[in-house]
Tab-separated table of C-alpha atoms and ligand atoms in Angstrom:
chain	number	residue	atom	x	y	z
A	1	MET	CA	162.677	-18.901	165.183
A	2	SER	CA	159.088	-19.804	164.345
A	3	THR	CA	158.273	-21.491	161.041
A	4	PRO	CA	157.526	-18.968	158.308
A	5	ASN	CA	153.817	-18.387	157.655
A	6	PRO	CA	153.033	-18.889	153.939
A	7	LEU	CA	150.884	-15.754	154.088
A	8	ASP	CA	154.064	-13.795	154.733
A	9	ARG	CA	155.701	-14.807	151.464
A	10	LEU	CA	157.134	-11.666	149.903
A	11	LEU	CA	155.463	-11.023	146.542
A	12	GLU	CA	156.761	-8.897	143.714
A	13	PRO	CA	154.372	-5.973	143.061
A	14	ALA	CA	153.395	-7.437	139.677
A	15	GLU	CA	152.400	-10.735	141.280
A	16	ALA	CA	150.417	-8.916	143.949
A	17	THR	CA	148.612	-6.958	141.239
A	18	ALA	CA	147.768	-10.176	139.377
A	19	ILE	CA	146.317	-11.790	142.497
A	20	ILE	CA	144.187	-8.729	143.255
A	21	ARG	CA	142.960	-8.587	139.668
A	22	ALA	CA	142.016	-12.259	139.700
A	23	HIS	CA	139.796	-11.630	142.747
A	24	THR	CA	138.281	-8.355	141.557
A	25	PRO	CA	134.685	-8.855	140.410
A	26	LEU	CA	132.940	-6.699	137.833
A	27	LEU	CA	130.163	-5.016	139.788
A	28	ASP	CA	126.520	-5.498	138.775
A	29	ALA	CA	125.230	-3.235	136.050
A	30	GLU	CA	122.653	-0.534	136.652
A	31	ARG	CA	120.953	2.045	134.470
A	32	ALA	CA	122.234	5.466	135.494
A	33	PRO	CA	120.768	8.780	134.319
A	34	LEU	CA	122.685	11.021	131.926
A	35	ALA	CA	123.683	13.425	134.702
A	36	ASP	CA	125.364	10.593	136.607
A	37	LEU	CA	127.480	9.060	133.843
A	38	ALA	CA	130.650	11.165	133.804
A	39	GLY	CA	133.786	9.030	133.988
A	40	ARG	CA	131.887	5.735	134.166
A	41	VAL	CA	132.235	2.839	131.749
A	42	LEU	CA	129.528	1.810	129.326
A	43	LEU	CA	128.442	-1.824	129.675
A	44	GLU	CA	126.315	-1.967	126.505
A	45	ASP	CA	126.752	-1.297	122.808
A	46	VAL	CA	124.832	1.728	121.617
A	47	VAL	CA	123.451	1.687	118.079
A	48	SER	CA	121.880	4.755	116.514
A	49	ASP	CA	118.216	4.242	115.685
A	50	GLU	CA	118.029	7.438	113.686
A	51	ASP	CA	119.871	9.532	111.125
A	52	GLN	CA	121.565	12.675	112.367
A	53	PRO	CA	120.731	15.244	111.269
A	54	PRO	CA	117.237	13.924	110.482
A	55	PHE	CA	116.747	16.716	107.891
A	56	PRO	CA	119.181	18.627	105.664
A	57	ALA	CA	120.358	21.477	107.891
A	58	ALA	CA	122.070	24.823	107.295
A	59	THR	CA	125.599	25.120	108.697
A	60	MET	CA	125.694	28.909	108.325
A	61	ASP	CA	123.449	31.869	108.952
A	62	GLY	CA	122.464	33.276	105.548
A	63	TYR	CA	120.063	32.564	102.715
A	64	ALA	CA	118.729	29.295	101.336
A	65	VAL	CA	119.008	29.583	97.549
A	66	VAL	CA	118.731	27.652	94.303
A	67	SER	CA	122.378	27.179	93.334
A	68	ASP	CA	121.981	27.710	89.593
A	69	ASP	CA	119.871	30.861	89.915
A	70	ALA	CA	121.475	33.769	88.040
A	71	ALA	CA	119.201	36.553	89.369
A	72	PRO	CA	121.406	39.137	91.076
A	73	VAL	CA	118.672	40.366	93.444
A	74	ARG	CA	116.141	37.892	94.810
A	75	ARG	CA	112.901	38.198	96.713
A	76	VAL	CA	112.978	37.020	100.370
A	77	LEU	CA	110.150	34.566	101.138
A	78	GLY	CA	110.604	34.915	104.902
A	79	SER	CA	112.723	33.500	107.716
A	80	GLN	CA	113.391	29.818	108.351
A	81	PHE	CA	114.756	29.630	111.908
A	82	ALA	CA	116.118	26.539	113.663
A	83	GLY	CA	113.405	24.551	115.405
A	84	THR	CA	110.457	25.081	113.034
A	85	VAL	CA	109.401	24.238	109.486
A	86	GLU	CA	107.904	27.217	107.662
A	87	GLY	CA	106.754	25.508	104.502
A	88	PHE	CA	108.538	27.819	102.085
A	89	HIS	CA	109.302	26.567	98.616
A	90	VAL	CA	112.400	28.284	97.248
A	91	GLU	CA	112.600	28.693	93.490
A	92	ARG	CA	114.658	30.812	91.133
A	93	GLY	CA	114.333	34.491	91.934
A	94	THR	CA	113.594	33.777	95.589
A	95	VAL	CA	115.504	32.946	98.776
A	96	ALA	CA	114.625	32.256	102.425
A	97	TYR	CA	116.576	33.723	105.310
A	98	ILE	CA	117.935	30.742	107.281
A	99	THR	CA	119.868	30.245	110.532
A	100	THR	CA	122.434	27.601	111.487
A	101	GLY	CA	120.746	24.297	112.280
A	102	ALA	CA	117.478	25.178	110.518
A	103	PRO	CA	115.977	22.703	108.052
A	104	LEU	CA	116.605	23.577	104.426
A	105	PRO	CA	113.335	24.567	102.738
A	106	PRO	CA	112.282	22.447	99.754
A	107	GLY	CA	113.546	23.780	96.430
A	108	ALA	CA	116.720	25.237	97.906
A	109	ASP	CA	119.949	23.299	97.419
A	110	ALA	CA	122.565	25.645	98.906
A	111	VAL	CA	123.060	28.207	101.640
A	112	VAL	CA	124.920	31.463	101.011
A	113	GLN	CA	126.414	32.887	104.142
A	114	ILE	CA	125.118	36.253	105.271
A	115	GLU	CA	128.514	37.905	104.776
A	116	ARG	CA	128.204	37.327	101.010
A	117	THR	CA	124.837	39.029	100.645
A	118	VAL	CA	123.648	42.639	100.638
A	119	ALA	CA	120.171	43.758	101.701
A	120	MET	CA	118.456	45.759	98.929
A	121	PRO	CA	115.129	47.668	98.959
A	122	ASP	CA	113.433	44.934	96.932
A	123	GLY	CA	115.202	41.827	98.235
A	124	VAL	CA	118.717	40.555	98.757
A	125	ARG	CA	121.709	40.629	96.440
A	126	ILE	CA	123.672	37.375	96.342
A	127	ASP	CA	127.426	37.958	95.835
A	128	ASP	CA	128.315	34.313	95.499
A	129	THR	CA	128.163	31.496	92.965
A	130	PRO	CA	127.250	28.668	95.303
A	131	ARG	CA	127.653	25.020	94.441
A	132	ALA	CA	124.826	22.616	95.145
A	133	GLY	CA	125.076	21.354	98.701
A	134	GLN	CA	127.142	24.274	99.932
A	135	ASN	CA	126.803	24.964	103.694
A	136	ILE	CA	124.350	22.091	104.144
A	137	ARG	CA	124.682	19.032	106.378
A	138	PRO	CA	122.876	16.238	104.520
A	139	ILE	CA	120.599	13.755	106.319
A	140	GLY	CA	122.703	11.212	108.230
A	141	SER	CA	125.990	13.032	107.709
A	142	ASP	CA	126.798	13.034	111.444
A	143	LEU	CA	125.391	9.574	112.197
A	144	LYS	CA	123.522	6.978	110.209
A	145	ARG	CA	120.752	4.801	111.537
A	146	GLY	CA	122.326	1.446	112.424
A	147	ASP	CA	125.782	2.878	113.160
A	148	ARG	CA	127.314	1.489	116.357
A	149	VAL	CA	128.203	4.775	117.948
A	150	LEU	CA	129.555	3.570	121.309
A	151	ALA	CA	130.983	0.190	122.224
A	152	ARG	CA	130.750	-1.692	125.489
A	153	GLY	CA	133.825	-0.738	127.545
A	154	ALA	CA	133.878	2.866	126.357
A	155	MET	CA	134.774	5.500	128.925
A	156	LEU	CA	131.903	7.962	129.169
A	157	MET	CA	133.830	11.112	128.377
A	158	PRO	CA	131.792	14.296	127.838
A	159	ALA	CA	131.345	13.705	124.097
A	160	ALA	CA	129.957	10.210	124.695
A	161	VAL	CA	127.443	11.500	127.240
A	162	GLY	CA	126.426	14.204	124.752
A	163	LEU	CA	126.047	11.594	122.029
A	164	LEU	CA	123.747	9.483	124.215
A	165	ALA	CA	121.601	12.545	124.892
A	166	SER	CA	121.523	13.423	121.187
A	167	LEU	CA	120.133	9.952	120.466
A	168	GLY	CA	117.335	10.496	122.940
A	169	ARG	CA	118.751	8.225	125.617
A	170	THR	CA	118.000	9.293	129.169
A	171	ASP	CA	120.244	6.712	130.806
A	172	ALA	CA	122.891	4.100	130.067
A	173	LEU	CA	124.009	0.765	131.432
A	174	VAL	CA	127.075	1.108	133.676
A	175	ALA	CA	128.544	-0.721	136.671
A	176	ARG	CA	127.070	0.419	139.931
A	177	ARG	CA	129.335	2.509	142.105
A	178	PRO	CA	131.600	0.587	144.493
A	179	ARG	CA	130.604	1.013	148.142
A	180	VAL	CA	133.773	1.688	150.088
A	181	SER	CA	134.447	1.786	153.833
A	182	VAL	CA	137.573	3.227	155.393
A	183	LEU	CA	138.894	2.690	158.913
A	184	ALA	CA	141.942	4.284	160.482
A	185	THR	CA	143.230	2.272	163.440
A	186	GLY	CA	145.528	3.337	166.242
A	187	ASP	CA	145.315	4.237	169.922
A	188	GLU	CA	147.567	7.206	169.245
A	189	LEU	CA	145.160	8.824	166.784
A	190	VAL	CA	143.100	11.920	167.460
A	191	GLU	CA	140.567	13.711	165.258
A	192	PRO	CA	141.995	16.806	163.568
A	193	GLY	CA	140.726	19.785	165.538
A	194	GLN	CA	140.929	17.998	168.901
A	195	PRO	CA	143.718	18.702	171.412
A	196	LEU	CA	146.660	16.311	171.339
A	197	GLY	CA	147.524	14.439	174.532
A	198	PRO	CA	151.028	13.174	175.287
A	199	GLY	CA	152.235	10.745	172.614
A	200	GLN	CA	149.234	11.380	170.366
A	201	ILE	CA	149.146	12.349	166.694
A	202	ARG	CA	146.315	13.306	164.392
A	203	ASP	CA	144.629	10.840	162.050
A	204	SER	CA	145.681	12.001	158.617
A	205	ASN	CA	145.335	8.741	156.702
A	206	ARG	CA	141.562	8.578	156.771
A	207	PHE	CA	141.292	12.003	155.166
A	208	ALA	CA	144.046	11.362	152.617
A	209	LEU	CA	142.288	8.127	151.622
A	210	VAL	CA	138.865	9.743	151.358
A	211	ALA	CA	140.461	12.395	149.131
A	212	ALA	CA	142.143	9.703	147.021
A	213	LEU	CA	138.774	7.965	146.623
A	214	ALA	CA	136.896	11.105	145.588
A	215	PRO	CA	137.698	11.013	141.840
A	216	LEU	CA	137.150	7.254	141.514
A	217	GLY	CA	133.382	7.158	141.282
A	218	VAL	CA	132.830	5.370	144.595
A	219	THR	CA	130.235	5.801	147.309
A	220	ILE	CA	131.794	6.127	150.748
A	221	ARG	CA	129.764	3.988	153.109
A	222	TYR	CA	131.720	4.760	156.204
A	223	ALA	CA	134.960	6.478	157.171
A	224	GLY	CA	135.977	6.320	160.804
A	225	LEU	CA	138.588	5.846	163.447
A	226	ALA	CA	138.992	2.909	165.850
A	227	PRO	CA	141.280	2.304	168.826
A	228	ASP	CA	143.532	-0.728	168.916
A	229	THR	CA	140.997	-3.018	170.528
A	230	ASP	CA	139.818	-6.322	169.181
A	231	ALA	CA	136.176	-5.421	169.833
A	232	ALA	CA	136.187	-2.120	167.923
A	233	GLN	CA	138.082	-3.398	164.915
A	234	ARG	CA	136.189	-6.683	164.766
A	235	ALA	CA	132.830	-4.888	164.839
A	236	PHE	CA	133.935	-2.582	162.035
A	237	LEU	CA	135.128	-5.440	159.851
A	238	ILE	CA	132.015	-7.574	160.358
A	239	GLU	CA	129.632	-4.703	159.657
A	240	ARG	CA	131.510	-3.351	156.655
A	241	ILE	CA	132.232	-6.671	155.008
A	242	ALA	CA	128.444	-7.068	154.959
A	243	ASP	CA	127.685	-3.771	153.232
A	244	SER	CA	130.805	-2.762	151.266
A	245	ASP	CA	132.452	-3.848	148.057
A	246	VAL	CA	135.811	-2.618	149.282
A	247	VAL	CA	137.044	-2.194	152.846
A	248	ILE	CA	140.229	-0.215	153.393
A	249	THR	CA	141.974	-0.159	156.750
A	250	SER	CA	144.986	1.873	157.772
A	251	GLY	CA	147.485	0.589	160.289
A	252	GLY	CA	147.726	-2.580	162.298
A	253	VAL	CA	149.238	-4.876	159.650
A	254	SER	CA	152.890	-4.955	160.790
A	255	MET	CA	154.700	-6.951	163.461
A	256	GLY	CA	153.697	-5.009	166.614
A	257	GLN	CA	151.635	-6.339	169.498
A	258	LYS	CA	148.886	-3.850	168.725
A	259	ASP	CA	148.738	-4.718	165.038
A	260	LEU	CA	145.330	-6.341	165.343
A	261	ILE	CA	143.955	-5.934	161.817
A	262	LYS	CA	146.421	-8.528	160.599
A	263	GLY	CA	145.002	-11.280	162.847
A	264	LEU	CA	141.383	-10.193	162.449
A	265	LEU	CA	141.624	-10.471	158.691
A	266	VAL	CA	142.894	-14.038	158.993
A	267	GLU	CA	139.915	-14.810	161.200
A	268	LEU	CA	137.172	-12.965	159.292
A	269	ALA	CA	138.374	-13.145	155.690
A	270	THR	CA	140.575	-15.099	153.310
A	271	VAL	CA	144.022	-13.501	153.279
A	272	HIS	CA	145.856	-13.796	149.939
A	273	PHE	CA	149.088	-12.050	150.824
A	274	ARG	CA	150.432	-9.557	153.288
A	275	GLN	CA	153.910	-8.571	152.198
A	276	VAL	CA	155.047	-7.008	148.968
A	277	ARG	CA	158.655	-6.529	147.935
A	278	MET	CA	158.459	-2.763	147.679
A	279	ARG	CA	159.299	0.437	149.535
A	280	PRO	CA	157.371	2.118	150.941
A	281	GLY	CA	154.523	-0.177	151.881
A	282	LYS	CA	156.026	-3.641	152.354
A	283	PRO	CA	153.343	-4.679	154.867
A	284	PHE	CA	150.200	-4.672	152.732
A	285	THR	CA	147.395	-7.148	153.270
A	286	PHE	CA	144.957	-8.221	150.594
A	287	ALA	CA	142.003	-10.384	151.592
A	288	THR	CA	138.536	-11.243	150.327
A	289	ALA	CA	135.401	-11.970	152.321
A	290	GLY	CA	131.638	-12.237	152.183
A	291	PRO	CA	129.498	-14.322	149.832
A	292	GLY	CA	131.605	-15.466	146.886
A	293	GLY	CA	134.537	-13.493	148.262
A	294	ARG	CA	133.119	-10.425	146.562
A	295	THR	CA	134.227	-7.944	149.219
A	296	LEU	CA	137.855	-6.911	148.789
A	297	LEU	CA	139.823	-5.919	151.872
A	298	PHE	CA	142.985	-3.872	151.696
A	299	GLY	CA	145.014	-3.537	154.882
A	300	LEU	CA	147.279	-0.566	154.311
A	301	PRO	CA	150.240	0.161	156.547
A	302	GLY	CA	149.828	3.091	158.916
A	303	ASN	CA	152.724	5.173	157.741
A	304	PRO	CA	151.052	7.915	155.747
A	305	VAL	CA	153.160	7.651	152.591
A	306	SER	CA	153.183	3.843	152.654
A	307	GLY	CA	149.407	3.829	152.784
A	308	LEU	CA	148.999	6.250	149.910
A	309	VAL	CA	151.551	4.463	147.718
A	310	GLY	CA	149.804	1.141	148.397
A	311	PHE	CA	146.529	2.802	147.500
A	312	GLU	CA	147.934	4.147	144.222
A	313	VAL	CA	149.628	0.936	143.183
A	314	PHE	CA	146.995	-1.625	144.238
A	315	VAL	CA	143.694	-0.196	145.475
A	316	ARG	CA	142.942	2.452	142.868
A	317	PRO	CA	143.325	0.022	139.923
A	318	ALA	CA	141.013	-2.497	141.627
A	319	LEU	CA	138.340	0.155	142.211
A	320	LEU	CA	138.449	1.122	138.539
A	321	ALA	CA	138.576	-2.460	137.248
A	322	MET	CA	135.429	-3.407	139.188
A	323	GLN	CA	133.639	-0.579	137.389
A	324	GLY	CA	134.656	-1.983	134.017
A	325	HIS	CA	137.614	0.251	133.211
A	326	GLN	CA	139.907	-1.460	130.727
A	327	ARG	CA	142.875	0.698	131.591
A	328	ALA	CA	142.708	0.753	135.359
A	329	ASP	CA	146.401	1.444	135.904
A	330	ARG	CA	147.877	4.883	135.992
A	331	PRO	CA	149.765	5.612	132.795
A	332	TYR	CA	153.454	4.751	132.766
A	333	ALA	CA	156.118	6.894	131.154
A	334	ARG	CA	159.847	6.530	130.635
A	335	VAL	CA	161.756	9.498	132.010
A	336	ARG	CA	165.295	10.622	132.751
A	337	LEU	CA	166.677	10.690	136.283
A	338	ALA	CA	167.830	14.176	137.235
A	339	HIS	CA	170.288	12.752	139.770
A	340	ALA	CA	171.875	9.485	140.863
A	341	VAL	CA	169.752	7.010	142.829
A	342	THR	CA	170.969	4.136	145.001
A	343	PRO	CA	168.727	1.092	144.589
A	344	ILE	CA	167.631	-1.094	147.500
A	345	ASP	CA	166.733	-4.780	147.801
A	346	ARG	CA	163.150	-4.271	146.532
A	347	ILE	CA	161.322	-1.981	144.118
A	348	ASP	CA	161.606	1.532	145.451
A	349	TYR	CA	158.795	3.943	144.578
A	350	ILE	CA	160.353	7.375	144.806
A	351	ARG	CA	158.181	10.474	144.924
A	352	VAL	CA	159.399	12.669	142.096
A	353	THR	CA	158.536	15.841	140.289
A	354	LEU	CA	158.661	15.590	136.512
A	355	ARG	CA	159.711	18.600	134.493
A	356	ARG	CA	160.082	19.008	130.770
A	357	ALA	CA	163.735	19.664	129.968
A	358	ASP	CA	165.008	21.906	127.148
A	359	ASP	CA	165.537	18.855	124.918
A	360	GLY	CA	161.863	17.883	125.355
A	361	LEU	CA	162.458	14.853	127.591
A	362	LEU	CA	160.971	14.586	131.062
A	363	ASP	CA	163.414	14.859	133.955
A	364	ALA	CA	162.513	13.250	137.290
A	365	ALA	CA	163.811	14.810	140.499
A	366	SER	CA	163.188	13.468	143.989
A	367	THR	CA	160.915	15.602	146.154
A	368	GLY	CA	163.330	15.333	149.085
A	369	PRO	CA	163.784	12.975	152.068
A	370	GLN	CA	161.770	9.871	151.301
A	371	GLN	CA	160.921	8.437	154.713
A	372	SER	CA	157.501	6.849	154.708
A	373	SER	CA	156.123	9.124	157.417
A	374	ARG	CA	156.900	12.241	155.414
A	375	LEU	CA	153.706	13.293	153.646
A	376	ALA	CA	155.334	16.623	152.806
A	377	SER	CA	157.430	14.875	150.164
A	378	PHE	CA	154.294	13.483	148.489
A	379	VAL	CA	152.891	16.971	148.124
A	380	GLY	CA	154.093	18.258	144.766
A	381	ALA	CA	155.061	14.810	143.464
A	382	ASN	CA	153.436	14.238	140.090
A	383	ALA	CA	154.861	10.739	139.638
A	384	LEU	CA	156.353	7.769	141.426
A	385	ALA	CA	159.666	6.662	139.935
A	386	ILE	CA	159.969	2.873	139.908
A	387	ILE	CA	163.504	1.863	140.884
A	388	PRO	CA	164.045	-1.924	140.655
A	389	PRO	CA	166.856	-3.524	142.665
A	390	ARG	CA	170.213	-4.039	140.939
A	391	ASP	CA	173.915	-4.182	141.767
A	392	MET	CA	175.032	-0.774	140.561
A	393	PRO	CA	173.632	2.645	141.371
A	394	TYR	CA	171.437	4.461	138.863
A	395	ALA	CA	173.321	7.371	137.342
A	396	ALA	CA	171.935	10.803	136.631
A	397	GLY	CA	170.620	10.775	133.067
A	398	GLU	CA	169.515	7.119	133.118
A	399	MET	CA	166.015	6.327	131.913
A	400	VAL	CA	163.528	4.766	134.360
A	401	ASP	CA	159.793	4.092	134.441
A	402	VAL	CA	157.402	6.288	136.401
A	403	LEU	CA	153.780	5.945	137.366
A	404	LEU	CA	152.154	9.225	136.391
A	405	LEU	CA	149.984	10.650	139.145
A	406	ASP	CA	149.203	14.053	137.726
A	407	ALA	CA	149.807	16.371	134.803
A	408	VAL	CA	153.415	17.352	134.247
B	501	AMP	P1	151.087	0.979	162.143
B	501	AMP	O1	151.080	0.498	160.739
B	501	AMP	O2	149.739	0.918	162.771
B	501	AMP	O3	152.138	0.282	162.940
B	501	AMP	O4	151.511	2.513	162.085
B	501	AMP	C1	152.755	2.878	161.529
B	501	AMP	C2	153.025	4.340	161.761
B	501	AMP	O5	152.035	5.122	161.115
B	501	AMP	C3	152.991	4.771	163.203
B	501	AMP	O6	153.980	5.761	163.382
B	501	AMP	C4	151.621	5.364	163.373
B	501	AMP	O7	151.554	6.284	164.408
B	501	AMP	C5	151.402	5.999	162.035
B	501	AMP	N1	149.986	6.061	161.719
B	501	AMP	C6	149.151	5.012	161.809
B	501	AMP	N2	147.911	5.366	161.440
B	501	AMP	C7	147.952	6.683	161.124
B	501	AMP	C8	146.985	7.611	160.674
B	501	AMP	N3	145.712	7.252	160.497
B	501	AMP	N4	147.372	8.881	160.439
B	501	AMP	C9	148.657	9.226	160.629
B	501	AMP	N5	149.626	8.392	161.038
B	501	AMP	C10	149.297	7.121	161.297
B	502	MG	MG1	148.962	1.108	164.652
């Protein structure tokens, strides 16, 4: 028996998350153009420097009128369309045709919608007794000058991007995109599309990881495959630590003789932990490197499901947090087990499908055999059920937490 290495201390997932968070920097801010803001986080407060609308505007197509005009048929001065100012002055006995969004001509104080008017040979008949202000958006009714319309930390959802554009902004301050490098390791791995030799399998992890990264606003610096040689993996790590914010490796972090990533990370980086009390994905290395330790390294286990679960639970939140997201974790929900589950000695993340039951609660059913090589049981899973260890089995109908991965 060798003495236990402190790096191999088994951490609870929550402790592992806390350590990663404590080492996750907020990336530098940059000004990004409107077309490149979707899903990013605002790093400035935005105050309106104008009233919206800047003029009283019609909210209906119809006629601009004087509200206390009793004349049944009124003369039409002309058309006031959106986007121009015609210079009409509406007074009793007259109206101006007006379209939605057009500025209200002086003198008018109401808009009668077209449906309540009838064209006559000598003008238009108004079949309405409008009140002053009817169908008009007053100056500043959408936004007032000086209003703080977006706060630092806001997610730039479509409405927020539209609001920035409406205020005349052409860009906004956001965190720059994380530069991410991915390396699959393993002598047994072959590119999809190439013939398989004896004992070989295809590299699936690199492509699953690149797909998992796609919605997270990152720039992929590099995604490749390396054999289990010190030279190849060392060169990758040195180069990518220098030009990436996050380096993700797959494989090579367990106990085997060809698990080289594990040792290389100790040599080239500062390892914070490498075992988490969870299934799948117990071997999971987290390290930092580079100036100020600002490059995060995640050594995922090679088993395809273990790698993806580790990515979901630890890597994805870090990638969002470094871009300023306040809620970097997937949402949790409390759901009902559709069948009994036998707990193990560590937190078990079970791939489940959630379905809404007749009583409105969500039922969680396992997607089938849960071995960590079986990607097929991750397909169709819309959540990971979190099953903590305990003495007795979980019964069907018991409530447990899940990490929501997708819509139910
Ligand atoms: P390792 O963590 O390197 O010991 O790999 C654990 C298991 O995952 C082995 O069965 C590997 O063949 C498999 N594996 C490793 N990397 C990949 C990969 N990129 N794609 C698919 N399977 C992999
Ligand atoms: Mg390997």
